[in-house]
Amino acid sequence: MELKLHDTLDYSVIKFPATYEIPEAFNSLTAFKSITYTNDECSFVVPTDSLNTNQATAVDSGWFIIQIVGELDFSLVGILTQLANPLAEQGISIFALSTYNTDYLLIKNTEKERALQTLIQAGHTFN
């Protein structure tokens, strides 16, 4: 599978209360960003230090992003498994995000070299 290091920024996964309103600073970000709302929480993935986290209930920084290149058809099965399994075998944790087009993996920066080598050894390529 063809993969791409999304960029070189450090990312944070931030948890806010479910009623948290999207701040204007989020709208002006040009880097990768994501918001997910549930009844229990609001989770942001943004470049570290790009949002005020005073109202956050949890902040976990130090992540990088790998993107699966191309648009993935909804009928495809096992895409994330092909990436997650080799990483799990090496004890490397992931935070997965999906969009309409493709999937993204967030992996801790402390595991970057090991994760990249693991995925390459599993037959994946980086563009």
Short mmCIF file of C-alpha atoms in Angstrom, two decimals:
data_model
loop_
_atom_site.label_atom_id
_atom_site.label_comp_id
_atom_site.label_asym_id
_atom_site.label_seq_id
_atom_site.Cartn_x
_atom_site.Cartn_y
_atom_site.Cartn_z
CA MET A 1 0.00 0.00 0.00
CA GLU A 2 1.28 3.48 -0.80
CA LEU A 3 1.61 5.74 2.23
CA LYS A 4 2.58 9.35 2.79
CA LEU A 5 4.04 11.12 5.80
CA HIS A 6 1.44 13.86 6.00
CA ASP A 7 3.82 16.59 7.13
CA THR A 8 6.49 17.28 9.71
CA LEU A 9 4.33 19.02 12.29
CA ASP A 10 3.81 17.72 15.80
CA TYR A 11 0.14 16.95 16.42
CA SER A 12 -2.03 16.80 19.53
CA VAL A 13 -5.20 14.86 20.26
CA ILE A 14 -7.36 17.07 22.46
CA LYS A 15 -10.55 16.19 24.32
CA PHE A 16 -13.13 18.88 25.11
CA PRO A 17 -16.64 18.67 26.60
CA ALA A 18 -19.32 17.61 24.10
CA THR A 19 -20.76 21.14 24.13
CA TYR A 20 -17.47 22.82 23.15
CA GLU A 21 -17.85 25.23 20.24
CA ILE A 22 -15.39 25.22 17.36
CA PRO A 23 -12.97 28.11 17.92
CA GLU A 24 -12.13 30.56 15.12
CA ALA A 25 -8.47 29.50 15.35
CA PHE A 26 -9.48 26.03 14.12
CA ASN A 27 -11.10 27.45 11.01
CA SER A 28 -7.94 29.34 10.03
CA LEU A 29 -5.65 26.29 10.29
CA THR A 30 -4.27 25.20 6.92
CA ALA A 31 -2.56 22.03 8.17
CA PHE A 32 -4.31 18.70 8.74
CA LYS A 33 -7.11 19.06 11.29
CA SER A 34 -10.02 16.96 12.45
CA ILE A 35 -13.00 17.28 14.79
CA THR A 36 -15.27 14.50 16.03
CA TYR A 37 -18.31 15.15 18.19
CA THR A 38 -20.14 12.48 20.17
CA ASN A 39 -22.66 12.70 23.00
CA ASP A 40 -19.77 12.27 25.44
CA GLU A 41 -16.96 14.41 24.04
CA CYS A 42 -15.49 16.58 21.33
CA SER A 43 -12.10 15.41 20.03
CA PHE A 44 -9.73 17.57 18.01
CA VAL A 45 -6.60 16.55 16.13
CA VAL A 46 -4.57 19.66 15.37
CA PRO A 47 -0.98 20.83 15.19
CA THR A 48 0.36 21.15 18.74
CA ASP A 49 -0.07 24.62 20.29
CA SER A 50 -2.49 25.76 17.56
CA LEU A 51 -5.52 25.89 19.89
CA ASN A 52 -6.11 27.23 23.36
CA THR A 53 -6.55 24.18 25.58
CA ASN A 54 -7.77 25.93 28.75
CA GLN A 55 -11.15 24.19 28.47
CA ALA A 56 -9.69 20.83 27.44
CA THR A 57 -10.26 17.84 29.67
CA ALA A 58 -7.26 16.00 28.17
CA VAL A 59 -4.36 16.81 25.84
CA ASP A 60 -1.98 14.26 24.35
CA SER A 61 0.79 15.73 22.19
CA GLY A 62 3.66 14.25 20.22
CA TRP A 63 1.95 12.54 17.27
CA PHE A 64 2.82 12.38 13.56
CA ILE A 65 0.49 11.43 10.68
CA ILE A 66 0.65 8.76 8.00
CA GLN A 67 -1.91 8.96 5.19
CA ILE A 68 -3.01 6.15 2.91
CA VAL A 69 -2.56 7.56 -0.59
CA GLY A 70 -5.57 7.55 -2.91
CA GLU A 71 -9.30 7.24 -2.50
CA LEU A 72 -10.47 4.06 -0.80
CA ASP A 73 -13.69 2.46 -1.95
CA PHE A 74 -16.12 1.68 0.88
CA SER A 75 -16.28 -1.96 -0.27
CA LEU A 76 -12.60 -2.54 0.56
CA VAL A 77 -11.99 -4.57 3.70
CA GLY A 78 -8.94 -4.96 5.91
CA ILE A 79 -7.17 -1.75 4.90
CA LEU A 80 -6.44 -0.58 8.44
CA THR A 81 -5.66 -4.14 9.49
CA GLN A 82 -2.81 -4.29 6.96
CA LEU A 83 -1.21 -1.35 8.77
CA ALA A 84 -2.34 -1.89 12.34
CA ASN A 85 -1.35 -5.56 12.64
CA PRO A 86 2.38 -5.20 11.88
CA LEU A 87 2.54 -2.15 14.15
CA ALA A 88 0.71 -3.98 16.95
CA GLU A 89 3.11 -6.91 16.62
CA GLN A 90 5.90 -4.44 17.38
CA GLY A 91 3.98 -2.91 20.31
CA ILE A 92 3.34 0.36 18.44
CA SER A 93 0.02 2.00 19.29
CA ILE A 94 -2.02 3.94 16.71
CA PHE A 95 -4.83 6.47 16.70
CA ALA A 96 -6.81 5.93 13.47
CA LEU A 97 -8.94 8.49 11.65
CA SER A 98 -11.04 7.94 8.56
CA THR A 99 -12.47 10.42 6.10
CA TYR A 100 -14.71 9.88 3.10
CA ASN A 101 -11.65 9.43 0.86
CA THR A 102 -9.04 7.65 2.94
CA ASP A 103 -7.59 6.69 6.31
CA TYR A 104 -4.94 8.27 8.50
CA LEU A 105 -2.80 6.86 11.29
CA LEU A 106 -1.44 8.96 14.10
CA ILE A 107 1.58 7.44 15.78
CA LYS A 108 3.65 8.82 18.61
CA ASN A 109 6.80 10.65 17.48
CA THR A 110 8.84 8.51 19.87
CA GLU A 111 7.95 5.50 17.70
CA LYS A 112 8.42 7.20 14.31
CA GLU A 113 11.52 5.43 13.00
CA ARG A 114 10.41 2.04 14.29
CA ALA A 115 6.92 2.50 12.84
CA LEU A 116 8.21 3.54 9.41
CA GLN A 117 10.64 0.59 9.30
CA THR A 118 7.87 -1.80 10.41
CA LEU A 119 5.52 -0.63 7.67
CA ILE A 120 8.25 -0.80 5.02
CA GLN A 121 9.17 -4.32 6.13
CA ALA A 122 5.49 -5.24 5.87
CA GLY A 123 5.62 -4.28 2.17
CA HIS A 124 4.21 -0.76 2.27
CA THR A 125 5.89 2.11 0.45
CA PHE A 126 6.18 5.82 1.18
CA ASN A 127 5.99 8.43 -1.57
#
